[in-house]
XYZ file of C-alpha atoms in Angstrom:
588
model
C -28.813 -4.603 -17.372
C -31.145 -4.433 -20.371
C -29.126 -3.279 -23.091
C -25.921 -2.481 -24.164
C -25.178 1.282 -22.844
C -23.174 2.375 -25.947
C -26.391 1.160 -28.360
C -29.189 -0.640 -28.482
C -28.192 -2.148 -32.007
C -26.428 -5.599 -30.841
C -25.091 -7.515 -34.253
C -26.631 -11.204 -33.583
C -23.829 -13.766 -32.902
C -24.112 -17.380 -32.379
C -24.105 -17.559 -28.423
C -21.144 -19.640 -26.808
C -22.661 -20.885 -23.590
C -21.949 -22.568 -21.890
C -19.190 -24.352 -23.632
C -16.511 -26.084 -21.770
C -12.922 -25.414 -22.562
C -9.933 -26.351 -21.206
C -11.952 -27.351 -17.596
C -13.214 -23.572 -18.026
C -16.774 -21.416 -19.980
C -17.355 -19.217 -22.274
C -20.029 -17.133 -21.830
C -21.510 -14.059 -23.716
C -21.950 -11.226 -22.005
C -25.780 -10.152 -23.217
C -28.007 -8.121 -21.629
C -29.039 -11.125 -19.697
C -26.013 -10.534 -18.335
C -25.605 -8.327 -15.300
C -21.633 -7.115 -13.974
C -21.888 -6.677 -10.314
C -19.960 -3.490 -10.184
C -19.848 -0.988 -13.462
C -16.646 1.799 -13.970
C -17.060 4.734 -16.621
C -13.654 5.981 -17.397
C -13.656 9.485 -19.376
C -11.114 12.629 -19.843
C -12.412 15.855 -19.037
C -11.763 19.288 -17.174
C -11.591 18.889 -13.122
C -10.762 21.186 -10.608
C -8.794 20.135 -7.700
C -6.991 21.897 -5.325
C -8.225 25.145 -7.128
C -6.632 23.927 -10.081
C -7.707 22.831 -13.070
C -6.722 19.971 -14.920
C -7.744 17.947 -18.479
C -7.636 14.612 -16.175
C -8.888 10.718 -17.083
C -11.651 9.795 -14.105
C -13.406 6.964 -13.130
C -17.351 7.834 -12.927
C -17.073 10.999 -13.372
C -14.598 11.430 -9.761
C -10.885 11.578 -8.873
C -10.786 8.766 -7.341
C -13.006 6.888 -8.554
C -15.691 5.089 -6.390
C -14.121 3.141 -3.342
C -14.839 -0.599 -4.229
C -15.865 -3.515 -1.451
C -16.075 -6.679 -1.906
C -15.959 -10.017 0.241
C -13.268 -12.393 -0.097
C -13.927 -15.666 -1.376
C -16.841 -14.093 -4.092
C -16.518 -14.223 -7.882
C -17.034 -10.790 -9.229
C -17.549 -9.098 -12.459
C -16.784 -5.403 -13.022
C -17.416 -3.693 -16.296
C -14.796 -0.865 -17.165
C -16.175 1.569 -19.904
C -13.483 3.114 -22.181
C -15.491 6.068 -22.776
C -12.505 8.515 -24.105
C -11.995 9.184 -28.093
C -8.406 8.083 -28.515
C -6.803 6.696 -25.626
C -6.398 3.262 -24.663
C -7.294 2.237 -21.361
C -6.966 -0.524 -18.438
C -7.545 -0.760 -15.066
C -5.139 -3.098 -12.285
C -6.582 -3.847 -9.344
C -2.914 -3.521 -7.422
C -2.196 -5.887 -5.130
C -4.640 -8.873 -6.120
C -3.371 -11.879 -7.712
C -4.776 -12.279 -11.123
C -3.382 -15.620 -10.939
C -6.687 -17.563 -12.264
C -7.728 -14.952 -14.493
C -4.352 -13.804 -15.951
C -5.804 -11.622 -18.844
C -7.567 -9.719 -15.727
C -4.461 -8.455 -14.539
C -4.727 -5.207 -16.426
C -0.690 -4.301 -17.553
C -0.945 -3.849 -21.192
C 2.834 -4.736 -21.542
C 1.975 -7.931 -19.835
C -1.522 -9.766 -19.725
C -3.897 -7.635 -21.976
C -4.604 -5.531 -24.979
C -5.794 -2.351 -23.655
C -9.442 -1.473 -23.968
C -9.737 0.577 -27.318
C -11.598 3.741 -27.130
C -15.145 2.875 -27.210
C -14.523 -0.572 -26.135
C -15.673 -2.003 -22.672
C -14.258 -4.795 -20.904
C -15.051 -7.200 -18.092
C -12.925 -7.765 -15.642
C -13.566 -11.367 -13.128
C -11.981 -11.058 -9.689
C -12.030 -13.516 -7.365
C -10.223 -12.725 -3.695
C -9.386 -15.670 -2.279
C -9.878 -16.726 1.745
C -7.440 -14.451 3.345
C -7.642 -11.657 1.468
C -9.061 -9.422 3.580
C -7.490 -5.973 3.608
C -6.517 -2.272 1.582
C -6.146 -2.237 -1.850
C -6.939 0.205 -4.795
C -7.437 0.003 -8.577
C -5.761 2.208 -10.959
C -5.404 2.376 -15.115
C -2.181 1.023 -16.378
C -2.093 3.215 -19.055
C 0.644 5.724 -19.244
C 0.190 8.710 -17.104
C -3.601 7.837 -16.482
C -2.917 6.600 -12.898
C -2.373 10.066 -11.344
C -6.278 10.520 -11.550
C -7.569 7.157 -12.642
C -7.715 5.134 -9.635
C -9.513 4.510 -6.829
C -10.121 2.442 -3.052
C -10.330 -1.454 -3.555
C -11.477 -2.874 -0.153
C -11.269 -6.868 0.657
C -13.784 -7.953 3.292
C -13.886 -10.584 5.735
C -16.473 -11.954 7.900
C -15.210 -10.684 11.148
C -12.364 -8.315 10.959
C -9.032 -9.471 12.921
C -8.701 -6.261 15.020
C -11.904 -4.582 16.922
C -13.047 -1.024 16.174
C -15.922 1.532 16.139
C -15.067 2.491 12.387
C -12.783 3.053 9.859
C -11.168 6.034 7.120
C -9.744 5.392 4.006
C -7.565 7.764 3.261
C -6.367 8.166 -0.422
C -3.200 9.833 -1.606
C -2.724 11.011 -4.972
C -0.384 13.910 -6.974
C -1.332 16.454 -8.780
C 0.378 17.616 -11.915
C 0.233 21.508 -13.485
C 1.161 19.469 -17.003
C -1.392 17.033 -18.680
C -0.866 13.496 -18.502
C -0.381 13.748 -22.496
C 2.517 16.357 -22.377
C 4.086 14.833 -19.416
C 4.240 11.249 -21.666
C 5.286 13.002 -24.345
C 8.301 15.204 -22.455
C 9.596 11.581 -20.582
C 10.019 9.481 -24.125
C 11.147 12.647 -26.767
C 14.399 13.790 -28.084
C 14.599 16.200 -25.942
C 13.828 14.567 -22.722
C 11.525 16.977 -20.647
C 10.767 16.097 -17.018
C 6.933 15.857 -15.569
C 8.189 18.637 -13.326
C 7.312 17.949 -9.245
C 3.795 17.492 -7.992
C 2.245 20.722 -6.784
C -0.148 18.870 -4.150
C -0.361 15.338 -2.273
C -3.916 15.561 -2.074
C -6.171 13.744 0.250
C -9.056 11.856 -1.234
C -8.994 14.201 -4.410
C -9.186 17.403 -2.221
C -7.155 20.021 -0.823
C -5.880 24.028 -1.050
C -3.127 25.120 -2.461
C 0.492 24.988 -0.798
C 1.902 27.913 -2.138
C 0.802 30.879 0.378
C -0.022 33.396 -1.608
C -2.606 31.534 -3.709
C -6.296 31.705 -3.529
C -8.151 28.419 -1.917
C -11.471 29.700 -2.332
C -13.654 26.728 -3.660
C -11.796 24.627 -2.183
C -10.834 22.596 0.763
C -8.984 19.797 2.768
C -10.215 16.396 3.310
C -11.663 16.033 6.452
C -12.652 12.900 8.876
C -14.711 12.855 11.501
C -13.888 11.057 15.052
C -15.708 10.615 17.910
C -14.340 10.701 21.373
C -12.307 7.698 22.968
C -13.191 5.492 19.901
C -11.359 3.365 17.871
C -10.612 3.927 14.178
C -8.909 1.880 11.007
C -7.365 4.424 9.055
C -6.595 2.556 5.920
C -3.728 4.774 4.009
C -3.754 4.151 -0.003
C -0.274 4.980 -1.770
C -1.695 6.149 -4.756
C 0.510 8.568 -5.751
C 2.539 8.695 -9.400
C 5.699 10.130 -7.888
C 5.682 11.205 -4.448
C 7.103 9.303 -1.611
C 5.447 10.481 1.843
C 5.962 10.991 5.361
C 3.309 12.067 7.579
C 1.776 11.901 10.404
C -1.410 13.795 13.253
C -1.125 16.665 15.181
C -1.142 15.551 19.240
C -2.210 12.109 17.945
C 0.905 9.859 18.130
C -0.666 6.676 18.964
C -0.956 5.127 15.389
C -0.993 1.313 15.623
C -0.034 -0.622 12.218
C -2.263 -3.497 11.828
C -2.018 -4.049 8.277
C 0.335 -3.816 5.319
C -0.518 -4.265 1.846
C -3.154 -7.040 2.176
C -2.018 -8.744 5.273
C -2.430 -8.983 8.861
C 0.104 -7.897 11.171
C 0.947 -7.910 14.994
C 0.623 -4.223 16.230
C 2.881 -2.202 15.939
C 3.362 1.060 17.590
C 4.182 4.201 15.727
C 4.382 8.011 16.101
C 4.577 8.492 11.636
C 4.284 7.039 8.791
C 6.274 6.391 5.269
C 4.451 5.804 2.145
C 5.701 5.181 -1.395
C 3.459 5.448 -4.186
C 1.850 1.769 -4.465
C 1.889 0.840 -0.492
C -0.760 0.461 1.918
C -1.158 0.765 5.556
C -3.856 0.211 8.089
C -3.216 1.941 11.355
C -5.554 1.844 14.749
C -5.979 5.461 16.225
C -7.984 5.865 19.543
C -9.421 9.172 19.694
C -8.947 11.563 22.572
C -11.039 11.824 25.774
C -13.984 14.396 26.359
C -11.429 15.693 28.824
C -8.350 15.783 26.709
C -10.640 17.601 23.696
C -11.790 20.384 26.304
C -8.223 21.044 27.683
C -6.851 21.494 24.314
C -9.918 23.864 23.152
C -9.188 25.767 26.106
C -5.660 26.192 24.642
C -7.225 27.324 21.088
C -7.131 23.704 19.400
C -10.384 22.545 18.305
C -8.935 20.900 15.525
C -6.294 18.770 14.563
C -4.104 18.445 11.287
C -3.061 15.488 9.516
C 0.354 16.685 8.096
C 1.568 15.355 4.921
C 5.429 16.173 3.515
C 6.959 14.870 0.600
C 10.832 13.088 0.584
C 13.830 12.489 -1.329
C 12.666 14.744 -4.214
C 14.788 18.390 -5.028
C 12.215 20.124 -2.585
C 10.069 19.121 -0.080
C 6.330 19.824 -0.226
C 3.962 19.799 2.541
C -0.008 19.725 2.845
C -2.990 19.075 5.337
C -5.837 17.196 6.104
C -8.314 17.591 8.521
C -9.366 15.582 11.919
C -12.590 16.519 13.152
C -14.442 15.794 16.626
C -18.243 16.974 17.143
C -17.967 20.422 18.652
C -14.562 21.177 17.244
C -13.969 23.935 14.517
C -14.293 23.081 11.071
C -11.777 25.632 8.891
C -11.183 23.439 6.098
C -9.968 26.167 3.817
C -6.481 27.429 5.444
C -3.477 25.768 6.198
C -1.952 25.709 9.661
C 0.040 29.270 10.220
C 3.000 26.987 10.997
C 3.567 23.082 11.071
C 1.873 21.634 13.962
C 4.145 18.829 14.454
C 7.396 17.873 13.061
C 8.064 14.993 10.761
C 11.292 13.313 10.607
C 13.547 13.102 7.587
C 13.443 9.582 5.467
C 14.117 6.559 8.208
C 16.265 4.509 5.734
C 14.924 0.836 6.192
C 11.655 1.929 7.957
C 9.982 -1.045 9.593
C 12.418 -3.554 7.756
C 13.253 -6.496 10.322
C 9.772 -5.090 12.116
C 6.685 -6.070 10.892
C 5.723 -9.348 11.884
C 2.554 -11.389 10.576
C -0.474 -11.602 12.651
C -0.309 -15.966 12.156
C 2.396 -17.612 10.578
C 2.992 -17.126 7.012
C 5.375 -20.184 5.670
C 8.385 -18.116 5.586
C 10.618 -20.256 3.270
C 14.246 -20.307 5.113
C 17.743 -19.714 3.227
C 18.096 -23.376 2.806
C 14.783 -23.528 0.789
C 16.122 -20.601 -1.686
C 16.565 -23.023 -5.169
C 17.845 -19.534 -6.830
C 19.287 -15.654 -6.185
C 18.652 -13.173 -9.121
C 19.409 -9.756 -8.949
C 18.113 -7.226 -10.921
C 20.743 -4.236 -11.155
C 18.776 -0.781 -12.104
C 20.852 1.593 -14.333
C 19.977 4.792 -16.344
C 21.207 5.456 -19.633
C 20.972 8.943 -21.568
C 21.153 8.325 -25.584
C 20.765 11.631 -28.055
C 18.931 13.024 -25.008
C 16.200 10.416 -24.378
C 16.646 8.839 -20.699
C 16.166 5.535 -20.773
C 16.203 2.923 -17.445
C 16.890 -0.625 -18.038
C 16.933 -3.461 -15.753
C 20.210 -5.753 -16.415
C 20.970 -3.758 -19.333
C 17.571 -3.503 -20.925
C 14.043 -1.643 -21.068
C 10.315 -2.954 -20.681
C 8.064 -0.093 -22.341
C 5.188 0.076 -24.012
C 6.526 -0.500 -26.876
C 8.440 -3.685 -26.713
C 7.261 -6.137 -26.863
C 4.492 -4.995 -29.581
C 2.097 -7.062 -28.395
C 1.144 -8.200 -24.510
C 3.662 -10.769 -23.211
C 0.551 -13.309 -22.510
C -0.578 -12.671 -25.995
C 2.408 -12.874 -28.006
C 2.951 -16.379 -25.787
C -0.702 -17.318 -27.320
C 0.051 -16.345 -30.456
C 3.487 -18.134 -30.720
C 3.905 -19.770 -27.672
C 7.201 -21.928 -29.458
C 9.709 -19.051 -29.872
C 8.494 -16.385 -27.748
C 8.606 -18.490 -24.313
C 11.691 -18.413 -22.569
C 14.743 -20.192 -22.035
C 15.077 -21.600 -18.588
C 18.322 -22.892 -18.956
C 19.960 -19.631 -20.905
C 18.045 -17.598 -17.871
C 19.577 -19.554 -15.238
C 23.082 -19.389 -16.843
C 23.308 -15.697 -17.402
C 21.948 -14.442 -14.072
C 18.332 -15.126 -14.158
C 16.893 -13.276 -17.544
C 16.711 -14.611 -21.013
C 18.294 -11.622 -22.439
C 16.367 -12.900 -26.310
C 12.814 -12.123 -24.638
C 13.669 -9.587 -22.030
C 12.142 -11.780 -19.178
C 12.639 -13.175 -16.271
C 11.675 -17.030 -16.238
C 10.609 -19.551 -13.041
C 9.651 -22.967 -12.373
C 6.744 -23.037 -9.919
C 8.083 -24.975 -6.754
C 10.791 -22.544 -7.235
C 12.170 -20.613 -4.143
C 13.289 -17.486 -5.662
C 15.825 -14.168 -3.630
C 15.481 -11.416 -5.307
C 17.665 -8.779 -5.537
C 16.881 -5.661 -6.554
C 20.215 -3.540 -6.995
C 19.992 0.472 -6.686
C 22.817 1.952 -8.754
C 23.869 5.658 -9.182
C 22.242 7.517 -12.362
C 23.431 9.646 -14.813
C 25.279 12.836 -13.554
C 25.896 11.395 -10.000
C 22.337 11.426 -8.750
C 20.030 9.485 -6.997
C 16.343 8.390 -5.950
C 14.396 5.880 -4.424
C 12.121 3.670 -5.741
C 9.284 2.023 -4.631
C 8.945 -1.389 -6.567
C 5.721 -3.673 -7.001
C 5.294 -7.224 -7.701
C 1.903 -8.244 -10.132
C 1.129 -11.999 -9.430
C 1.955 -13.007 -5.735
C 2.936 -11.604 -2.820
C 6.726 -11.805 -1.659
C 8.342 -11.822 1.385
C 10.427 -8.969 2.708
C 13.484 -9.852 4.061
C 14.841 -6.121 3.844
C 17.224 -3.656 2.464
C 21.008 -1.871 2.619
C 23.691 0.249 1.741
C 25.919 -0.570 -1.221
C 25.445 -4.506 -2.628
C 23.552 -7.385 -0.668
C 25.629 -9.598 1.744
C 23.689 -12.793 2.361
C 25.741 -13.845 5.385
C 24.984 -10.276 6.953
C 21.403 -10.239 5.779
C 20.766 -13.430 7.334
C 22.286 -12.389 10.695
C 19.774 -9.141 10.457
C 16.950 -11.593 9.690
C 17.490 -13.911 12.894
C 14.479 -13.749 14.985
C 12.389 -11.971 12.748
C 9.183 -13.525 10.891
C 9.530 -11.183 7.562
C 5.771 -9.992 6.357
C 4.302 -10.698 2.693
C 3.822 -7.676 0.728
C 3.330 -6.370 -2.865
C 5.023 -3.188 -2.797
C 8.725 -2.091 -0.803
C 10.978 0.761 -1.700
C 14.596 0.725 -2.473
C 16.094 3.864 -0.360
C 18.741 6.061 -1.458
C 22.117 6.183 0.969
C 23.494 9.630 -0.278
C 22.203 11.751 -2.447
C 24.936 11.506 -5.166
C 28.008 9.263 -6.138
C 29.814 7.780 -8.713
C 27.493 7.198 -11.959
C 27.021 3.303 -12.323
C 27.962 2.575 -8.597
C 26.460 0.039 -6.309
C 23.708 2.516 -4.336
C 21.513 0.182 -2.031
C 19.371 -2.714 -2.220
C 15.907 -4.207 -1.292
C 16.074 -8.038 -1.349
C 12.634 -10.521 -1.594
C 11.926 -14.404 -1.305
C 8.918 -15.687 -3.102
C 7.564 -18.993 -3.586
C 6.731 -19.427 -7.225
C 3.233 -20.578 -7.188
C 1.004 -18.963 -9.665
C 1.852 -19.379 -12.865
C 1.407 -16.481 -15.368
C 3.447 -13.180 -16.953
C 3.834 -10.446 -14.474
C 5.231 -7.455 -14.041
C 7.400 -6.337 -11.294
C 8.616 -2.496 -11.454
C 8.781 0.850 -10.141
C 5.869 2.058 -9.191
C 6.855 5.540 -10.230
C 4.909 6.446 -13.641
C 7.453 8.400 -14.628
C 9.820 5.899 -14.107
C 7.973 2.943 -15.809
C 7.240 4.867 -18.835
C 10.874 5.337 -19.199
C 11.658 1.458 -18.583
C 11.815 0.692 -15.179
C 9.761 -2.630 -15.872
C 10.468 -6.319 -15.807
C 8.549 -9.115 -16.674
C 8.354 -12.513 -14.977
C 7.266 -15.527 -16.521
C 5.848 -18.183 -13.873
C 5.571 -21.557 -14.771
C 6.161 -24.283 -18.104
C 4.447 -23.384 -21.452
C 1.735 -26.073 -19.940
C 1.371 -23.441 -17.122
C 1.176 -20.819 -18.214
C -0.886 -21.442 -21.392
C -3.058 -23.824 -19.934
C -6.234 -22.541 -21.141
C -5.436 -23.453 -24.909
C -5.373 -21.038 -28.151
C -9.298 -21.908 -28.719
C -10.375 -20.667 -25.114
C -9.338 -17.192 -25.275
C -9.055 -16.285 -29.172
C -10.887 -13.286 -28.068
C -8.415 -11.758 -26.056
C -5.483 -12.139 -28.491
C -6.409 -9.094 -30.442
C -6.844 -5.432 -29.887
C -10.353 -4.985 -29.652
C -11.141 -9.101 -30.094
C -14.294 -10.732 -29.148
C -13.480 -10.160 -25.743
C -14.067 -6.693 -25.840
C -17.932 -5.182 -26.041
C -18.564 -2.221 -28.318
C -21.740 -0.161 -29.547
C -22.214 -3.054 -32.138
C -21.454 -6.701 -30.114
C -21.702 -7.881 -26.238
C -18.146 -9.655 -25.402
C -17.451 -13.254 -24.899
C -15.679 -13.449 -21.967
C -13.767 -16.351 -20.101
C -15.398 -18.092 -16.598
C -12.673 -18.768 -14.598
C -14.951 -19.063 -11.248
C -18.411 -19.981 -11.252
C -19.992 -19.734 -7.575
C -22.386 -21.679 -6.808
């Protein structure tokens, strides 16, 4: 890089490097400096699926670029906020941010967003065992239905053998701008997003309803070749949509991977995503013979068949599997489904998965602490509201990133440990969730009927460190019964699980199902666990965990990272100054 892209006018400041603090450098980011991968975020007019759509996209795409990098590498990637007025970050889901906790990207957790105009670089560092499917998205408000992208962790030599691999990226697509939808979920009246009127497939595909033109546009497609082998690495990037799907005459899916990690194969005919999850499946691809039999009976091609769940109807679309020779009709549906997808398996794969090497499951005796966070909905002068044991985490409390407002006062803002542990695990004062590292926390996450009887599921993600999964349930969590269930099993680490629904209504405020976690406390920092439904977190379905002593946690010292304590601080570049930017890694 040779000069600043916003200007070449840089305002002279007295460089910084490299200056130790706190065991860590500052550096300024000049134009001697060069990030190793660069992201331009901007709002404009995009048509997908024949429609078109004021959207926020990352270089110009929806996704964005698909990302790759090797684990155990120091990286540096640049994200341009090139919009007028809105605020931007990006998460990279699914990464610990653990060493570089104002890299995290939650703006009601670790960082000031980037201010329009503003750029920001982000170090990530993938550790040794890393290796697997990830994505990055903005943590902005609606942004994420567009903004996001394919995050890929590389290892040397891949666990499981094949000829190649797909990624296949799911994302929804709105009629309503991300602006109006924000607006309708937090205003007096409340106005819903309304559904999605597409799961597309990598940003592409026709329209569902039948009578509407698809001209200009088309269905995903990925090509196979016969009898080989192919990772097919599925991205949950959807904003509300919770999926099953699954290929036409293609029912030997094996899942090797889920969110990050390794697992023994596992033979399946479908699969069920929620928006945030991640799957990598082997699929062997038919014989010469077995392609000419079925073109003899009119199938040259086959359909990847995508239906949403649990929502008040159920939406399906297509993609496309291609093998040399085969047709290529990208641009009309299937006359009728070509397979059939079964409804919602309540507790798919729970008790299932197991690891691909052992994963230091911590037992029941090694639990120090249970807390369970109960999920209720609240309507007040019209505004729907969810709160998680009895209160809200939105964008506008605190008023200030948790991380900073610990910087900034790190006395009275940091939370009890002892009030936390005597009234069920938050300090009600700061609206968080406090831990000791060493800790062996259960966690509880308790479903409970909404408003008017109804309700949905919800798929909820941990920021910080993966947790185990030791499954989910009807009704309220029995430990004795839970641990009888989890006999023989070896429970997988993962980022992102969903919380079913049993019925479809009930009693408002009762007991509705569960999902239920262990997790070592280990890296210290604030992070957010929530619904990974953006509709859902902007109306409060957030929590915020606090890792760790005020040593921990604030180890780097207020001098270290002044520039990340305000919005737009020295931290952030602009068209006038190059940032100064923390070293948390320095590779040799």
């Amino acid at each position: 890089m040779t000069q600043n892209p916003f200007s070449t006018v840089i305002t002279p400041l007295i460089l910084l490097i490299p200056s130790i603090v706190s065991g860590y450098q500052l550096h300024y980011h000049d134009e001697s400096f060069t990030p190793d991968v660069v992201l331009r975020v901007a709002a404009t007019n995009i048509s997908r699926a024949c429609l078109d759509r004021y959207s926020v996209l990352v270089n110009g795409t929806s996704p964005g670029p698909e990302l790759r990098l090797r684990e155990g590498r120091t990286y540096w990637i640049r994200v341009y906020n090139d919009m007028d007025v809105q605020n931007l970050t990006m998460h990279w889901h699914g990464l610990s941010m653990a060493a570089s906790p104002f890299s995290d990207g939650s703006p009601q957790a670790s960082q000031w967003p980037i201010a329009p105009q503003h750029f920001f670089d982000y170090e990530l560092h993938p550790d040794i065992g890393d290796a697997g499917t990830y994505f990055y998205h903005s943590h902005i408000g609606f942004q994420a239905v567009s903004a996001s992208g394919a995050l890929i962790i590389e290892e040397p030599e891949p666990a499981y053998e094949y000829d190649g691999e797909h990624t296949i990226h799911l994302s929804d697509l709105f009629e309503k701008t991300d602006d109006e939808i924000e607006k309708g979920l937090t205003s007096t009246p409340f106005v819903w997003s309304g559904e999605t009127s597409n799961v597309l497939v990598n940003g592409q595909g026709i329209p569902v309803e039948p009578d509407t033109s698809s001209d200009g546009c088309s269905m995903a497609t990925f090509l196979v070749e016969p009898e080989k082998v192919y990772r097919l690495r599925f991205i949950g990037a959807t904003a509300l949509s919770f999926v099953s799907l699954g290929f036409q005459s293609h029912n030997n899916l094996t899942i090797i991977e889920a969110d990050g990690h390794y697992t023994k194969p596992f033979e399946v005919e479908y699969l069920q995503i929620g928006s945030g999850q991640r799957f990598s499946v082997l699929l062997r691809g038919k014989s010469q013979e077995e392609l000419e039999q079925d073109r003899a009976n009119g199938i040259d091609q086959y359909f990847l068949q995508i239906e949403t769940r649990d929502r008040p109807t159920s939406l399906r679309s297509y993609a496309v599997l291609l093998y040399p020779g085969g047709g290529n009709d990208t641009s009309a549906m299937p006359a009728s489904p070509p397979i059939t997808l079964p409804n919602t398996t309540l507790g798919w794969l729970d008790y299932q998965l197991r690891p691909l090497t052992p994963n230091n499951f911590p037992t029941l005796s090694e639990v120090t602490r249970r807390v369970t966070v109960t999920i209720t909905q609240i309507i007040d002068n019209t505004v729907v509201t969810w709160l998680q044991n009895g209160f809200p985490w939105t964008e506008k409390f605190p008023p200030m990133p948790y991380l900073v407002a610990l910087y900034d006062d790190n006395i009275s803002m940091f939370p009890s440990y002892d009030v936390a542990v005597a009234y069920g695990g938050m300090d009600d004062s700061t609206r968080t969730f406090p831990a000791k590292l060493g800790e062996v926390l259960e966690i509880v996450i308790q479903n409970t009927v909404e408003v008017g009887g109804i309700l949905n599921v919800h798929p909820f993600h941990a920021h910080g460190a993966h947790f185990y999964d030791i499954g989910s349930g009807n009704g309220t969590y029995d430990l004795q019964e839970n641990e009888e269930r989890l006999k023989g099993t070896e429970p997988v680490r993962r980022d992102t699980t969903m919380l079913y629904r049993y019925a479809r209504s009930g009693i408002d405020g009762a007991p509705a199902g569960w999902r239920a976690w262990r997790l070592r406390v280990t890296n210290a920092g604030v992070w957010l666990v929530h619904c990974h439904i953006l509709q859902h977190m902007l109306m409060g379905m957030q929590t915020v965990w606090v890792f760790g002593d005020r040593d921990d946690v604030l180890r780097l010292g207020t001098p270290s990272v002044q520039g990340y304590l305000s919005y737009g601080g020295a931290a952030y570049g602009n068209s006038s100054r190059w940032p100064t930017c923390v070293h948390y890694w320095d590779d040799d």
